[in-house]
Coordinates of C-alpha atoms and ligand atoms in Angstrom, one line a residue:
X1 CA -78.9 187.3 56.6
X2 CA -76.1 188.2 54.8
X3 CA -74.9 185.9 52.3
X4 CA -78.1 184.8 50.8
X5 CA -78.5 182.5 47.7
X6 CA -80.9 183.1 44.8
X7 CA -83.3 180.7 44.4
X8 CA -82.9 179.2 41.4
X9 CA -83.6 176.0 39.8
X10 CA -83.0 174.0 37.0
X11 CA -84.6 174.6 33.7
X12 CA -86.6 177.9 35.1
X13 CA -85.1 181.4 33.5
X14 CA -83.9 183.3 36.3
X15 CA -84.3 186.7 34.2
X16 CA -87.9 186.2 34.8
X17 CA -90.3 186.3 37.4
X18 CA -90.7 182.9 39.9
X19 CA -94.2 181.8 39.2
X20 CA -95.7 179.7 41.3
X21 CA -99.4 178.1 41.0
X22 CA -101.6 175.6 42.1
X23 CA -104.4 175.0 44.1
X24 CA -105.1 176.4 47.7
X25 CA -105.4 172.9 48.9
X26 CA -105.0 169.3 47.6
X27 CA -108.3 168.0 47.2
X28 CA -108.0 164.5 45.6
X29 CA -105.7 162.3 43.4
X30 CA -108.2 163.3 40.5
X31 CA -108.2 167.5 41.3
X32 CA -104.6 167.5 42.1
X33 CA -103.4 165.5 38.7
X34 CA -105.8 167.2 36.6
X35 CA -105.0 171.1 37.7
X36 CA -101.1 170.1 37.6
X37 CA -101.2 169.0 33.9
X38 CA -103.7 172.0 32.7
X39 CA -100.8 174.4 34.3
X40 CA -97.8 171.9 33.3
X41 CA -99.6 172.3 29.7
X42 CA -99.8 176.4 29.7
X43 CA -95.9 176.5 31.2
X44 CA -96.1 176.9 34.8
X45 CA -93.0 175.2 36.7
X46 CA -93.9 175.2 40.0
X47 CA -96.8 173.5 41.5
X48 CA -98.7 174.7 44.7
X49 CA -100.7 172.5 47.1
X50 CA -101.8 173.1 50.4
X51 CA -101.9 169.4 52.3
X52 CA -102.1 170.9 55.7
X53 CA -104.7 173.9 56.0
X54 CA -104.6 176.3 59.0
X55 CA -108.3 177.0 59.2
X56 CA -109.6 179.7 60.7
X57 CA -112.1 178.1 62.7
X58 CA -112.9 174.1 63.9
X59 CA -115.0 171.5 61.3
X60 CA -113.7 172.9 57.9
X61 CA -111.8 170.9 55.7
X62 CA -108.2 171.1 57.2
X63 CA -106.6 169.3 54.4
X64 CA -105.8 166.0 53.1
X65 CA -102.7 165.3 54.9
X66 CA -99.5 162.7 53.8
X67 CA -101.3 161.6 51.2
X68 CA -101.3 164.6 49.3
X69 CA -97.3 164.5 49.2
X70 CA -97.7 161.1 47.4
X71 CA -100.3 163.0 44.4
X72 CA -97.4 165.8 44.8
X73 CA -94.7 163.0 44.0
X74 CA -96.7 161.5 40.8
X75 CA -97.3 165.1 39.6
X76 CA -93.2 165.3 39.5
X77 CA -93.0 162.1 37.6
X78 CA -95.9 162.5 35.3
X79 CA -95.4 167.1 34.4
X80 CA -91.9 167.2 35.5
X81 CA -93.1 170.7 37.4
X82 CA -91.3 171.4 41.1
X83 CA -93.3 171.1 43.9
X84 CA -94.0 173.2 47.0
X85 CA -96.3 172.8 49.9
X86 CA -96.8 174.8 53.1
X87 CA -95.4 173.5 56.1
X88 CA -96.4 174.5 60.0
X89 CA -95.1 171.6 62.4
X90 CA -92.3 169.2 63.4
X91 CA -94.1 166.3 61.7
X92 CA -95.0 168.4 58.4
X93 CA -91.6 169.6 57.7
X94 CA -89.9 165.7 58.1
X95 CA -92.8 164.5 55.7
X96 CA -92.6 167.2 53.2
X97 CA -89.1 166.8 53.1
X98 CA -89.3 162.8 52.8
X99 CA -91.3 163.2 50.1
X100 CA -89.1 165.0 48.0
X101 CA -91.1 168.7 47.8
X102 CA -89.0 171.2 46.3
X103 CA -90.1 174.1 47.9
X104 CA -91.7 174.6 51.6
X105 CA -93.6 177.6 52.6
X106 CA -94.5 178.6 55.9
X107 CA -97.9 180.1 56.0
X108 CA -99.1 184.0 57.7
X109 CA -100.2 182.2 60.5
X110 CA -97.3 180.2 61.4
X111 CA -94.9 183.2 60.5
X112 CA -96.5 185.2 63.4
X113 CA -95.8 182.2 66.0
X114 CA -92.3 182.5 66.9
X115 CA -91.9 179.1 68.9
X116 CA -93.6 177.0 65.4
X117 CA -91.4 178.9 63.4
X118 CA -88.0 177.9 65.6
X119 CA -89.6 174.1 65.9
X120 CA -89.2 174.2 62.0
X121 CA -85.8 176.0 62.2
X122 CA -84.9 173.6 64.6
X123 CA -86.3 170.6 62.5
X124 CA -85.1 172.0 59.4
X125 CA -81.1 171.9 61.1
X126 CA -81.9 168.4 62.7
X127 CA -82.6 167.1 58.9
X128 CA -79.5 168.5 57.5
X129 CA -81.6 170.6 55.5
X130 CA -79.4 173.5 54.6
X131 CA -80.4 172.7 50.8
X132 CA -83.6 173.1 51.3
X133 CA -85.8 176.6 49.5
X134 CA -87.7 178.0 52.1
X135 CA -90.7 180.9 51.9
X136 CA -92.0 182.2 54.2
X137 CA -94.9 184.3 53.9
X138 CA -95.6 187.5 55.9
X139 CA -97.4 187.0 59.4
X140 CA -100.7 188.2 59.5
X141 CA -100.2 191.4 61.3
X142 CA -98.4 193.9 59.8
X143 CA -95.3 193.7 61.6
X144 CA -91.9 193.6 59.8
X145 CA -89.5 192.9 62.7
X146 CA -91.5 189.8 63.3
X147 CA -91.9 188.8 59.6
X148 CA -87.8 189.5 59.5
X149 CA -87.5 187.1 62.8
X150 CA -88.7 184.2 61.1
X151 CA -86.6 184.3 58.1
X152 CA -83.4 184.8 60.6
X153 CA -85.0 181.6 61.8
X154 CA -84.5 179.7 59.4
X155 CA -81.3 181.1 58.6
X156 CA -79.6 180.1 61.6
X157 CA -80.8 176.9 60.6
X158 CA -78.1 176.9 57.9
X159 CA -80.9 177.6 54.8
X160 CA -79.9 180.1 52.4
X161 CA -82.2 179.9 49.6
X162 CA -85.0 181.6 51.2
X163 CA -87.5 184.2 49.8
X164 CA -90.1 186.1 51.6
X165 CA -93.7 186.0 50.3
X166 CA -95.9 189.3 50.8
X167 CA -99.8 187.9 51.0
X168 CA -101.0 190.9 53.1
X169 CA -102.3 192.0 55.9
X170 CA -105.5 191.7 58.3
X171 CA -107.5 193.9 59.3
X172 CA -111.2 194.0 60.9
X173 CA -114.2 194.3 58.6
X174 CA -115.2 194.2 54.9
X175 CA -112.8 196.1 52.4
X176 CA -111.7 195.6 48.7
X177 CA -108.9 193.8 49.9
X178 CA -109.2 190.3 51.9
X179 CA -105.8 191.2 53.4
X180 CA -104.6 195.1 52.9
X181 CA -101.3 195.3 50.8
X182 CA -99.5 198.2 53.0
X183 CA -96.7 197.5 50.0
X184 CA -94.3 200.3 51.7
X185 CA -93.8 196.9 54.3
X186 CA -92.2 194.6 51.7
X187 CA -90.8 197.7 50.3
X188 CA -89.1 198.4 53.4
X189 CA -87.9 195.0 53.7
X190 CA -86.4 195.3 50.3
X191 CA -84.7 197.7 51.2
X192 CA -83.1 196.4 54.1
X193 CA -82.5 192.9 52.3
X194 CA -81.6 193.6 48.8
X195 CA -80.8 189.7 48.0
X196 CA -84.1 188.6 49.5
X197 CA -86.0 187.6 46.6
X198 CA -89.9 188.7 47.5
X199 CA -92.8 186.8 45.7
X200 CA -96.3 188.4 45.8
X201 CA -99.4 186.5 46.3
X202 CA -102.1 188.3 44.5
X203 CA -104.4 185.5 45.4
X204 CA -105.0 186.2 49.0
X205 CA -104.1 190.3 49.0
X206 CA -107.6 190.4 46.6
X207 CA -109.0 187.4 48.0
X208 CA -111.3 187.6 44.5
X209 CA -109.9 186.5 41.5
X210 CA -111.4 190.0 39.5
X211 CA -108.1 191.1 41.5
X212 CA -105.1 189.0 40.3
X213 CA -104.0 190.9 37.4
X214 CA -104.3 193.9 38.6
X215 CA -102.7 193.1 41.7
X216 CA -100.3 191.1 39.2
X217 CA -99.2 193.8 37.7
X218 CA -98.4 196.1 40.4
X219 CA -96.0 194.0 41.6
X220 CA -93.9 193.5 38.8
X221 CA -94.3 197.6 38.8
X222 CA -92.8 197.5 42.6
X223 CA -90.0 195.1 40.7
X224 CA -90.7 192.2 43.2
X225 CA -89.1 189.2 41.9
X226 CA -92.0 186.1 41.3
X227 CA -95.5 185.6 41.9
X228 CA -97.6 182.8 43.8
X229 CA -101.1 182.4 42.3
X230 CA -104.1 180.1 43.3
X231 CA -105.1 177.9 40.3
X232 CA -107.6 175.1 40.1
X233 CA -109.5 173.2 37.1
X234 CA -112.6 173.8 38.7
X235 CA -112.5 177.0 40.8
X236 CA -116.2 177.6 41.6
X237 CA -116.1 174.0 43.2
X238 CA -112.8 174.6 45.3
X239 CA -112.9 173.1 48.8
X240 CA -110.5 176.4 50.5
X241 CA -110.6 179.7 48.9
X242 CA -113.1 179.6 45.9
X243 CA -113.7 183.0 45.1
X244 CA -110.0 183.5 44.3
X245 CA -108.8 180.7 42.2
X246 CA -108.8 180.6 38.7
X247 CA -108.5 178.2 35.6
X248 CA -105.0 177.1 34.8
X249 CA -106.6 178.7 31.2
X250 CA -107.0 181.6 32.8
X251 CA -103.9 182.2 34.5
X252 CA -102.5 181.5 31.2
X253 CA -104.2 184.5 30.4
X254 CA -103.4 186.4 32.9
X255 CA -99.5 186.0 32.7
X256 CA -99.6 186.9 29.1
X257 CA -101.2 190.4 30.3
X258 CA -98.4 191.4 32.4
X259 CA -95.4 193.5 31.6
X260 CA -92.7 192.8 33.1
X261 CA -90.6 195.3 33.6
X262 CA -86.4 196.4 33.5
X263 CA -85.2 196.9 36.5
X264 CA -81.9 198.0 36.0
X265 CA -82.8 200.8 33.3
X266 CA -82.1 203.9 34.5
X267 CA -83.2 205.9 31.5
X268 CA -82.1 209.7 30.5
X269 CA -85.2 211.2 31.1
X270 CA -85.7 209.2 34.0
X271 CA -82.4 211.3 35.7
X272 CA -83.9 214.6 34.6
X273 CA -87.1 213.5 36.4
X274 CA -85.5 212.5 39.2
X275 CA -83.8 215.6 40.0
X276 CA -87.0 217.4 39.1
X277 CA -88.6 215.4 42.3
X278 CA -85.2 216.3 44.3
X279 CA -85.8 220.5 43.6
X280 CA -89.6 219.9 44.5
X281 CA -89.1 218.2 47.8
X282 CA -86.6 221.3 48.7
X283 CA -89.1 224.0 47.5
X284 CA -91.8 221.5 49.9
X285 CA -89.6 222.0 52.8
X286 CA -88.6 225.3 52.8
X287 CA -92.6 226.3 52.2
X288 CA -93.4 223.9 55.4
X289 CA -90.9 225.6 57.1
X290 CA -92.4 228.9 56.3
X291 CA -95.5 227.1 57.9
X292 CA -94.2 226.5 60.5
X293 CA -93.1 229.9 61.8
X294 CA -96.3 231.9 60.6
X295 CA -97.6 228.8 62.9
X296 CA -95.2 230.3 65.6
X297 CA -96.0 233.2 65.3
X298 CA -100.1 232.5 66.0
X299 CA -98.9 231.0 68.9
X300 CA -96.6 234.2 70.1
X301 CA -100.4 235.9 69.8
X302 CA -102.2 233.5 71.6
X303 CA -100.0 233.2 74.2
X304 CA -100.4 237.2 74.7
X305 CA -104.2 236.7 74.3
X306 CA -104.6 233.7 76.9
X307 CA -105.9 231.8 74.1
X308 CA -105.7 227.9 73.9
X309 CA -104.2 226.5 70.7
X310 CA -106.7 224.1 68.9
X311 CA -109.4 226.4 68.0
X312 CA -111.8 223.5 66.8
X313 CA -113.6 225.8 64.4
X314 CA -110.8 226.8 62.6
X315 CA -109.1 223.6 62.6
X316 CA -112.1 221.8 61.0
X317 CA -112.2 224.6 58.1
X318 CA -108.6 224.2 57.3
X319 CA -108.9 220.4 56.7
X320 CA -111.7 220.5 54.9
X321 CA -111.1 223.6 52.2
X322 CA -107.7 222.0 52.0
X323 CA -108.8 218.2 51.3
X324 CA -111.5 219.6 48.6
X325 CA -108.8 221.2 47.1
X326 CA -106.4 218.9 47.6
X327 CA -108.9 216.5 45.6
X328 CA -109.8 218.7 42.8
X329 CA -106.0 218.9 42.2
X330 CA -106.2 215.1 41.6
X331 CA -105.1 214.3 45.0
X332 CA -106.9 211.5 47.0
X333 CA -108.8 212.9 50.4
X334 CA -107.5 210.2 52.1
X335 CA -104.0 211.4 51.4
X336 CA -105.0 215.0 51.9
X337 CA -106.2 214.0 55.1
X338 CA -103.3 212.3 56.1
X339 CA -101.1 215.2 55.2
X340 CA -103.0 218.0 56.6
X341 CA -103.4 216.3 60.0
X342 CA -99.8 215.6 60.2
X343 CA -98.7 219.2 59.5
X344 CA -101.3 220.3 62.0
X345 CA -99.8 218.3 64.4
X346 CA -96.3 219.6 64.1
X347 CA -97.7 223.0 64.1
X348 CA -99.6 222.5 67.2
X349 CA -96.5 221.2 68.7
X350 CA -94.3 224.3 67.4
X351 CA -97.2 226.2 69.4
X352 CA -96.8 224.7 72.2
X353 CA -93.2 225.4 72.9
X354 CA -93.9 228.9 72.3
X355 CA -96.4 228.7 75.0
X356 CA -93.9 227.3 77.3
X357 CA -91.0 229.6 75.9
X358 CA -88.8 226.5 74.5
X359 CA -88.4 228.3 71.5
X360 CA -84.6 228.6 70.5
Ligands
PEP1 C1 -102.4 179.4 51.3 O1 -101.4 179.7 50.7 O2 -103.3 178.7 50.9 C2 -102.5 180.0 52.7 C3 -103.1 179.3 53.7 O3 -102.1 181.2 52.8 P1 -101.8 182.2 54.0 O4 -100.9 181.5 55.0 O5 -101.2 183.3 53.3 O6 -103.1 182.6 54.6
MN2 MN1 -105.5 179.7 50.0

């Protein structure tokens, strides 16, 4: 994907975060108009509105279908706001596309189906659709290459102005999160696409609307690039996703919370800082390599002594004196944890090529 555009648009500041809000779904005529001039009213540009819903499970309300695009089409003409709606199938993307929506977005569990996502590629090419703005949210699972696939997708359908949207990921049972962050995954794809613009969607990360801001916030922290947010006048009464919509009022609210911050200041003191982290990641090394031939060393003796290397005992007392001080350093245990099992493993590995004499 190499010579992406930026997606920019016509009376929208491109210095500042893309945000884009709405409902989860398109309800009625009535729901639709009313949230789209409550958000047109507290500045928001860009209007949201599932017409198709991917439910989760048969006999739910699986949207309102093509006549959603015509409430999308009067809330052009009557707020002047862009419009984007998510888009799965053949049919959808033709329809959408009829209609005149701005923006399409391709939703988690469409992203993780490589055969929808090259019937919409396809689809997209047939319609000469190389103008089009394309998102495409991260599949479910927390898989990059496949997340990555889909957006080549669509670029070999001739779109450039496509941005990635990071909604999170799955996972089995009740947590904070409805769908875990795991933000070192559109980290990494920032790295390895630095003109892919990436626009969080607190909304269904926190899958409560307690979680927005903060999830908001640490975004624009990450320097991601625009935010998608679930809005609707009447939240409680929502027909998809209740719990994590909130008043156009209150997104208002929210947005004015935020700092945003400057992403191309590299400050002074943040050099000094910086080279500060360098010196301590050396003095880290050369102390785990220290480790790791004491570690050697134990396994030179238990070699001698017949001894196995795990010594449960032992093992179990190291990770948990370390994690409780690990923690009263400020440190989480789970980090501890993760840390102290990983240099364990390496050192049982360094013990184990003394035991079969593969040490250089
Ligand atoms: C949505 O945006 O309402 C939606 C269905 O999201 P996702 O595909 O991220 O679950
Ligand atoms: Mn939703």
């Amino acid at each position: 994907m190499k010579d992406l555009q930026p997606i920019t648009l016509p009376g929208i500041d491109a210095t500042k975060p893309l945000v884009i809000a709405g409902p989860c779904s398109a309800e009625s005529r009535e729901q639709v108009l009313c949230t789209a001039k409550e958000l047109a009213a507290n500045g928001i540009k860009i209007f949201r509105a599932g017409i198709w819903k991917p439910r989760t499970k048969p006999g739910g309300f699986e949207g309102v279908g093509a006549p959603g695009l015509e409430w999308l089409k009067e809330v052009k003409e009557t707020t002047g706001m862009y419009t984007a709606t998510e888009v799965a199938t053949r049919q959808h993307v033709k329809e959408a596309l009829a209609a005149g929506v701005d923006i399409l977005w391709i939703g988690a569990r469409t992203s993780a189906n490589p055969f929808a996502m090259q019937e919409i590629a396809d689809t997209l090419a047939e319609e000469n659709a190389s103008e089009a703005i394309v998102l495409v949210k991260n599949p479910v699972n927390p898989d990059l290459e496949l997340w990555i696939g889909a957006m080549q997708r669509i670029y070999n359908a001739g779109v450039r102005r496509i941005g990635a949207i990071h909604r999170g990921f799955s996972t089995y049972g009740k947590h904070l999160y409805r769908n875990m962050p795991q933000w070192h995954i559109p980290i990494e794809l920032r790295l390895r696409f630095p003109a892919l613009p990436i626009i969080v969607d607190p909304s269904h990360i926190g899958g409560k609307r307690e979680l927005i801001a903060p999830l908001s916030q640490q975004a624009l922290d990450m320097g991601f690039n625009g935010l998608i947010i679930e809005s609707h006048c009447s939240p409680d009464e929502a027909w998809s996703d209740a719990a994590q919509q909130v008043t156009p009022e209150i997104l208002n609210f929210i947005l004015n919370t935020l700092v945003v911050r400057d992403s191309h200041q590299t400050t002074e003191n943040l050099t000094l800082l910086r080279q500060q982290i360098d010196r301590i990641d050396n003095e880290l090394l050369e102390v785990l390599a220290k480790r790791m031939r004491v570690s050697r060393e134990i396994g030179q003796f238990k070699k001698e002594h017949r001894m196995s290397v795990v010594q449960a005992d032992r093992y179990n007392d190291v990770i948990r004196t370390r994690a409780k001080l690990g923690e009263e350093m400020g440190m989480s245990p789970e980090f501890m944890k993760t840390v102290l099992l990983a240099i364990h493993d390496e050192s049982v590995r360094q013990q184990i090529e003394v035991l079969n004499d593969r040490v250089k």
